[in-house]
Coordinates of C-alpha atoms in Angstrom, one line a residue:
M1 CA -40.4 -6.5 64.3
A2 CA -39.6 -6.9 68.1
L3 CA -40.4 -10.6 68.0
D4 CA -38.3 -11.2 64.9
L5 CA -35.4 -9.2 66.5
E6 CA -35.6 -11.4 69.6
R7 CA -35.6 -14.6 67.4
W8 CA -32.8 -13.4 65.3
Q9 CA -30.6 -12.7 68.4
A10 CA -31.4 -16.3 69.5
A11 CA -30.5 -17.6 66.0
A12 CA -27.2 -15.7 66.1
A13 CA -26.4 -17.4 69.4
I14 CA -27.2 -20.8 67.9
R15 CA -25.0 -20.0 64.9
S16 CA -22.1 -19.2 67.2
E17 CA -22.5 -22.6 68.9
W18 CA -22.3 -24.4 65.5
T19 CA -19.4 -22.2 64.4
E20 CA -17.5 -23.4 67.5
H21 CA -18.2 -27.0 66.6
G22 CA -17.2 -26.5 63.0
L23 CA -13.9 -24.9 63.9
S24 CA -13.3 -27.0 67.1
T25 CA -9.8 -28.3 67.8
A26 CA -10.8 -30.3 70.8
P27 CA -10.2 -34.1 70.9
A28 CA -13.1 -36.1 69.3
D29 CA -15.9 -37.4 71.5
R30 CA -15.5 -40.9 70.4
A31 CA -18.3 -42.5 72.4
T32 CA -20.9 -40.0 71.1
A33 CA -19.7 -40.3 67.5
E34 CA -19.7 -44.1 67.5
A35 CA -23.2 -44.3 69.2
A36 CA -24.7 -41.9 66.6
I37 CA -23.1 -43.5 63.6
G38 CA -24.2 -46.9 64.9
E39 CA -27.8 -45.7 65.1
L40 CA -27.6 -44.4 61.5
Y41 CA -26.5 -47.9 60.5
G42 CA -29.5 -49.3 62.3
L43 CA -31.8 -47.0 60.3
I44 CA -30.6 -48.6 57.1
G45 CA -30.9 -52.1 58.6
R46 CA -27.2 -52.7 59.3
P47 CA -25.5 -53.7 62.6
P48 CA -23.1 -51.2 64.2
P49 CA -19.7 -51.2 62.5
R50 CA -16.2 -51.6 63.9
F51 CA -14.6 -48.2 64.1
D52 CA -11.1 -47.4 62.8
W53 CA -10.0 -44.1 64.3
V54 CA -7.3 -42.1 62.5
D55 CA -5.7 -38.7 63.0
S56 CA -6.6 -37.1 59.6
P57 CA -8.4 -37.6 56.3
Q58 CA -4.9 -38.3 54.8
Q59 CA -4.6 -41.4 57.0
A60 CA -8.2 -42.3 56.4
I61 CA -7.7 -42.5 52.6
D62 CA -5.0 -45.1 53.1
L63 CA -7.6 -47.4 54.8
L64 CA -10.4 -47.1 52.2
P65 CA -11.1 -49.7 49.5
V66 CA -9.1 -49.0 46.4
T67 CA -11.4 -48.0 43.5
G68 CA -8.8 -47.0 40.9
A69 CA -11.1 -44.3 39.5
P70 CA -13.8 -41.9 40.8
I71 CA -16.9 -43.9 41.9
D72 CA -20.1 -43.4 39.8
L73 CA -23.0 -43.5 42.3
R74 CA -25.4 -44.5 39.5
R75 CA -23.5 -47.7 38.5
C76 CA -21.2 -48.7 41.3
A77 CA -23.7 -51.0 43.1
S78 CA -23.1 -53.7 40.6
T79 CA -19.3 -53.7 41.0
D80 CA -17.0 -55.0 43.7
A81 CA -16.1 -51.4 44.6
G82 CA -19.8 -50.6 44.7
R83 CA -20.5 -53.5 47.1
S84 CA -17.8 -52.1 49.4
W85 CA -19.6 -48.8 49.4
D86 CA -23.3 -49.8 49.6
V87 CA -23.6 -48.7 53.2
A88 CA -22.4 -45.2 52.2
I89 CA -24.8 -45.1 49.3
A90 CA -27.7 -46.1 51.6
L91 CA -26.7 -43.3 54.0
V92 CA -26.5 -40.8 51.2
N93 CA -30.1 -41.7 50.3
L94 CA -31.2 -41.6 53.9
A95 CA -29.8 -38.1 54.4
H96 CA -31.4 -37.0 51.1
Q97 CA -34.8 -38.2 52.2
L98 CA -34.4 -36.5 55.5
R99 CA -33.5 -33.1 53.9
T100 CA -36.3 -33.4 51.3
S101 CA -38.8 -34.1 54.1
M102 CA -37.6 -31.2 56.2
D103 CA -37.4 -28.8 53.2
R104 CA -41.1 -29.3 52.6
R105 CA -41.7 -27.5 55.9
T106 CA -39.0 -24.9 55.3
S107 CA -39.1 -21.7 53.1
S108 CA -35.5 -21.5 52.1
A109 CA -33.7 -19.0 49.8
S110 CA -31.8 -20.4 46.8
D111 CA -28.1 -20.9 47.1
N112 CA -27.7 -19.3 43.7
W113 CA -27.1 -15.5 43.9
W114 CA -28.7 -14.9 40.5
E115 CA -32.0 -16.5 41.6
L116 CA -32.4 -14.5 44.8
T117 CA -35.2 -12.0 45.3
A118 CA -34.5 -8.4 46.2
D119 CA -35.2 -9.1 49.9
Q120 CA -32.9 -12.1 49.9
R121 CA -30.1 -10.0 48.4
L122 CA -30.7 -7.3 51.0
A123 CA -30.3 -9.9 53.7
R124 CA -26.8 -10.7 52.3
T125 CA -25.6 -7.1 51.9
R126 CA -26.9 -5.3 55.0
P127 CA -26.4 -5.7 58.7
P128 CA -29.1 -8.1 60.1
L129 CA -30.9 -5.5 62.1
E130 CA -31.0 -3.1 59.2
A131 CA -32.2 -5.9 57.0
L132 CA -35.1 -6.7 59.3
A133 CA -36.0 -3.0 59.6
S134 CA -36.1 -2.8 55.8
G135 CA -38.7 -5.6 55.7
V136 CA -36.6 -8.7 55.1
G137 CA -38.4 -11.7 56.5
L138 CA -36.9 -13.8 59.3
E139 CA -36.8 -16.9 57.1
D140 CA -34.6 -15.2 54.5
L141 CA -32.3 -13.9 57.3
L142 CA -32.0 -17.3 58.8
D143 CA -30.9 -18.8 55.5
V144 CA -28.3 -16.1 55.0
G145 CA -27.2 -15.5 58.5
V146 CA -27.0 -19.1 59.6
R147 CA -26.7 -21.6 56.8
D148 CA -24.8 -19.4 54.3
S149 CA -22.6 -17.9 57.0
L150 CA -21.6 -21.4 58.3
R151 CA -21.0 -22.6 54.7
R152 CA -18.7 -19.7 54.1
S153 CA -16.8 -20.1 57.4
V154 CA -16.6 -23.8 57.6
G155 CA -17.5 -25.3 54.3
D156 CA -15.6 -22.9 52.1
G157 CA -13.1 -21.9 54.8
V158 CA -12.0 -25.4 56.0
R159 CA -13.6 -28.2 54.0
I160 CA -12.7 -26.9 50.5
P161 CA -9.0 -26.2 51.3
L162 CA -8.7 -29.7 52.8
R163 CA -10.3 -31.3 49.8
T164 CA -8.0 -29.3 47.5
A165 CA -4.9 -30.5 49.5
L166 CA -6.1 -34.1 49.2
A167 CA -7.0 -34.1 45.5
P168 CA -6.9 -36.1 43.4
R169 CA -6.8 -39.1 45.8
L170 CA -10.0 -37.9 47.6
E171 CA -11.9 -37.6 44.3
R172 CA -12.2 -41.4 44.1
F173 CA -14.6 -41.3 47.1
N174 CA -16.5 -38.2 46.1
G175 CA -20.0 -38.3 47.7
L176 CA -19.4 -41.4 49.7
G177 CA -18.0 -39.8 52.9
W178 CA -19.2 -37.3 55.5
Y179 CA -17.4 -34.3 56.9
G180 CA -18.4 -34.5 60.6
Q181 CA -17.7 -31.1 62.1
H182 CA -17.5 -29.6 58.6
D183 CA -21.1 -30.5 57.9
V184 CA -22.4 -27.8 60.3
H185 CA -24.1 -25.6 57.7
W186 CA -26.8 -28.0 56.6
V187 CA -27.4 -29.5 60.1
A188 CA -27.7 -26.0 61.6
H189 CA -30.0 -24.9 58.8
Y190 CA -32.7 -27.2 60.3
D191 CA -31.6 -27.2 63.9
V192 CA -32.1 -23.4 64.2
R193 CA -35.7 -23.6 63.0
Q194 CA -36.5 -26.5 65.3
R195 CA -35.0 -24.7 68.3
L196 CA -36.7 -21.4 67.5
G197 CA -40.0 -23.2 67.0
R198 CA -40.2 -21.8 63.4
R199 CA -41.1 -25.1 61.9
T200 CA -42.7 -28.3 63.2
F201 CA -40.8 -31.4 61.9
G202 CA -41.9 -35.0 62.1
A203 CA -40.7 -37.0 65.1
D204 CA -38.7 -39.4 63.0
D205 CA -37.0 -36.5 61.2
I206 CA -36.1 -34.8 64.5
E207 CA -34.7 -38.0 65.8
Q208 CA -32.5 -38.6 62.7
L209 CA -31.4 -34.9 62.6
G210 CA -30.3 -35.4 66.2
L211 CA -28.0 -38.2 65.1
W212 CA -26.4 -36.1 62.4
A213 CA -26.1 -33.2 64.8
A214 CA -24.4 -35.5 67.4
I215 CA -21.8 -36.6 64.8
T216 CA -21.2 -33.0 63.7
R217 CA -20.5 -32.0 67.3
S218 CA -18.2 -34.9 68.1
C219 CA -15.8 -35.9 65.3
G220 CA -14.1 -35.1 62.0
W221 CA -14.6 -36.8 58.5
W222 CA -15.9 -40.3 58.3
W223 CA -16.5 -43.0 55.7
P224 CA -19.1 -45.7 56.3
L225 CA -18.2 -49.2 55.0
Q226 CA -19.4 -52.8 55.2
G227 CA -18.9 -53.7 58.8
R228 CA -16.6 -50.9 59.7
C229 CA -16.3 -47.1 59.7
V230 CA -13.2 -45.1 59.1
I231 CA -13.4 -42.0 61.2
T232 CA -11.0 -39.1 61.9
G233 CA -10.4 -36.9 64.9
R234 CA -11.1 -33.2 64.7
T235 CA -8.6 -30.6 63.4
A236 CA -5.8 -29.8 65.8
E237 CA -5.4 -26.2 64.6
V238 CA -7.5 -23.8 62.5
H239 CA -6.3 -20.2 62.0
T240 CA -9.0 -17.8 60.8
E241 CA -9.6 -14.1 60.2
S242 CA -12.8 -12.1 59.7
A243 CA -14.1 -12.4 56.1
P244 CA -14.4 -9.1 54.2
G245 CA -18.0 -8.1 53.5
G246 CA -19.5 -10.5 55.9
W247 CA -22.4 -9.3 58.1
H248 CA -23.0 -12.6 59.9
G249 CA -19.8 -13.5 61.7
E250 CA -18.2 -15.1 58.6
T251 CA -14.5 -16.1 58.8
R252 CA -11.9 -17.3 56.4
T253 CA -8.8 -19.4 57.0
H254 CA -5.4 -17.8 56.8
H255 CA -1.9 -18.3 58.1
P256 CA 1.1 -16.3 56.7
G257 CA 3.8 -18.7 57.7
A258 CA 2.4 -22.2 58.3
L259 CA -0.5 -24.6 57.8
A260 CA -3.8 -22.7 58.3
I261 CA -5.5 -26.0 59.0
R262 CA -3.6 -28.8 60.7
Y263 CA -4.4 -32.3 62.0
A264 CA -2.6 -34.1 64.8
D265 CA -0.4 -36.0 62.3
G266 CA 0.9 -32.8 60.8
T267 CA -1.1 -32.9 57.6
G268 CA -3.5 -30.2 56.6
A269 CA -3.9 -27.3 54.2
Y270 CA -2.1 -24.0 53.4
V271 CA -4.5 -21.1 52.9
W272 CA -3.7 -17.5 52.1
H273 CA -6.6 -15.1 53.1
G274 CA -9.2 -17.8 52.2
T275 CA -7.5 -19.1 49.0
P276 CA -6.0 -22.7 49.2
V277 CA -2.4 -22.6 48.0
P278 CA 0.5 -25.1 47.5
D279 CA 3.0 -25.3 50.3
W280 CA 5.7 -23.3 48.3
V281 CA 3.5 -20.2 48.4
I282 CA 3.8 -20.1 52.2
N283 CA 7.2 -21.8 52.8
A284 CA 9.3 -20.9 49.8
P285 CA 7.8 -18.1 47.6
A286 CA 10.1 -16.9 44.8
V287 CA 9.7 -14.9 41.7
E288 CA 10.9 -17.9 39.6
R289 CA 8.1 -20.1 40.9
I290 CA 5.6 -17.3 40.4
L291 CA 6.6 -16.9 36.8
A292 CA 6.1 -20.7 36.3
E293 CA 2.7 -20.8 38.1
R294 CA -0.3 -21.0 35.7
N295 CA -3.1 -20.6 38.3
V296 CA -3.8 -16.9 38.5
E297 CA -5.2 -17.0 42.1
V298 CA -2.2 -19.0 43.3
R299 CA 0.1 -16.5 41.5
R300 CA -1.7 -13.6 43.1
C301 CA -1.3 -15.1 46.6
A302 CA 2.4 -15.9 46.1
I303 CA 3.0 -12.3 45.0
E304 CA 1.1 -11.0 48.1
R305 CA 3.2 -13.4 50.2
I306 CA 6.5 -11.8 49.1
G307 CA 5.0 -8.3 48.7
W308 CA 4.0 -6.5 45.6
D309 CA 6.9 -4.1 45.9
T310 CA 9.4 -6.9 46.1
Y311 CA 7.8 -8.7 43.2
A312 CA 7.8 -5.6 41.0
D313 CA 11.5 -5.1 41.7
Q314 CA 12.6 -8.7 41.3
A315 CA 10.4 -9.4 38.3
G316 CA 11.5 -6.3 36.6
L317 CA 8.1 -4.8 36.0
D318 CA 8.2 -1.5 34.1
L319 CA 6.8 1.4 36.0
V320 CA 4.3 3.4 33.9
A321 CA 3.3 6.2 36.4
V322 CA 3.0 7.2 40.0
A323 CA 0.4 9.4 41.7
A324 CA -0.9 10.3 45.1
D325 CA -4.0 8.4 46.1
P326 CA -6.9 10.9 46.5
G327 CA -9.0 8.2 48.1
N328 CA -6.3 7.3 50.6
P329 CA -4.4 10.4 51.7
G330 CA -0.7 9.9 52.4
C331 CA -0.5 6.8 50.2
E332 CA 0.7 6.3 46.6
L333 CA -0.7 4.6 43.5
Q334 CA 1.8 2.9 41.2
L335 CA 0.9 1.6 37.8
Y336 CA 3.1 -1.1 36.2
D337 CA 3.1 -3.0 32.9
L338 CA 2.7 -6.8 33.5
P339 CA 5.0 -9.3 31.7
R340 CA 3.1 -10.6 28.7
Q341 CA 4.6 -14.0 28.9
L342 CA 3.2 -14.4 32.4
W343 CA -0.2 -12.7 32.2
G344 CA -1.2 -13.3 28.6
P345 CA -2.9 -10.4 26.9
P346 CA -1.5 -6.9 27.5
A347 CA -2.4 -5.7 31.0
R348 CA -1.3 -3.5 33.8
V349 CA -1.3 -3.7 37.5
L350 CA -2.2 -0.9 39.9
L351 CA -0.4 -1.2 43.3
A352 CA -2.5 0.5 46.1
V353 CA -2.6 0.5 49.9
N354 CA -5.8 -0.8 51.6
G355 CA -7.8 2.0 53.1
S356 CA -8.7 -0.1 56.2
V357 CA -6.2 -1.3 58.8
E358 CA -5.5 -5.0 59.2
R359 CA -5.8 -6.7 62.6
D360 CA -2.1 -6.5 63.1
G361 CA -2.2 -2.7 62.7
H362 CA -0.8 -2.5 59.2
R363 CA -2.4 -1.6 55.9
R364 CA -2.0 -4.3 53.2
R365 CA -0.5 -3.4 49.8
Y366 CA -2.3 -5.1 47.0
G367 CA -2.4 -5.3 43.2
L368 CA -5.3 -4.8 40.9
S369 CA -5.2 -5.8 37.2
V370 CA -6.4 -3.0 35.0
P371 CA -6.7 -2.5 31.2
A372 CA -3.5 -1.9 29.3
D373 CA -4.7 1.3 27.8
I374 CA -5.0 3.1 31.1
D375 CA -2.0 5.4 31.7
D376 CA -3.1 7.3 34.7
P377 CA -2.9 5.6 38.2
V378 CA -5.9 7.7 39.4
A379 CA -8.0 6.7 36.4
A380 CA -6.9 3.0 37.0
A381 CA -8.1 3.3 40.7
G382 CA -11.4 4.8 39.5
W383 CA -11.8 2.0 36.9
S384 CA -11.6 -0.6 39.7
Y385 CA -14.6 1.0 41.4
G386 CA -16.5 1.6 38.1
L387 CA -15.8 5.3 38.3
S388 CA -13.9 7.8 36.2
G389 CA -10.7 9.2 37.5
T390 CA -12.4 12.5 38.3
Q391 CA -15.2 10.7 40.2
Y392 CA -12.6 8.7 42.2
S393 CA -10.7 11.9 43.1
S394 CA -13.9 13.3 44.7
L395 CA -14.1 10.4 47.2
L396 CA -13.5 11.5 50.8
R397 CA -11.9 8.2 51.6
R398 CA -12.1 4.7 50.2
T399 CA -12.1 1.5 52.3

């Protein structure tokens, strides 16, 4: 136990290093990135490319070969578009072979929650030291506390919002580009085991992993082509907050009034508490736009942006009932009918105040959809926790 604790503390420090790289806003280290990419080209028998540096993925897309439609990796080698991308395809295969080789020496938990063992689930739902004390093995904790943590903070938190903002243009090149600093989760997954001495990898694998690690530490997204490589600088701004329910330093992107992720050219992505949203949600939220929005998550974020009380008033929601919140003394529960033309089947929304304080010192007001046949706000609050109204009333305090 003592040795595993010491190793876990070292692993957490390594994860922090990779988190800093993944969220870095420093200028790119062009020399390091170009040298590492050039060596990867050499591993597939190609000479080093010419490098076209740009400020953002948006600018990079304008320099990529036009495909007209998403590229099919299985068939594109025989097309003109495929021949433009054969270097990228070869690097995809190279990385796949590397990861397959290193996975043979690594005991890794599944990425799918429903396939996890009881110990693996425990590693995701308990503080790390408590998980170790409960018998969770260090390998499971490394998967959850390093790889999965970085995927949530950087992959889900930064890469996915950027891909969402760039869609559908980016979909044409799906699988044929790399994410540089936003690839930290899979690089760190192997790096932490190598540095802790948990696994002995082959010399060739270690050498190649070092190249991917150097790229991840030094630049943004990049697309390898015949004779040239389009490559971006790192993000200029990334705004984050602690992710709820995370025991391993997870963050999520958020900015209440501007781009949460921004590149030097001013492009980027708007994100509301971890959810990618269109620019109007942040810059010009209005009840009319909310009424016209079909995406439920975007609609929820827009309502939170203007405030549930404002939305309820301007949208003309019908108040069903009000009650004191027994799980949050001094606060009120309000139950409203939702407009059927907006939300579909009959439903109601419960407005409540968060039991915990936000980083700015305020408590966030939020809305929870509840069944239309619940008339009592306390019963609605209990339903959201899987409890009856009476059971919810007996809580000392909710969080």
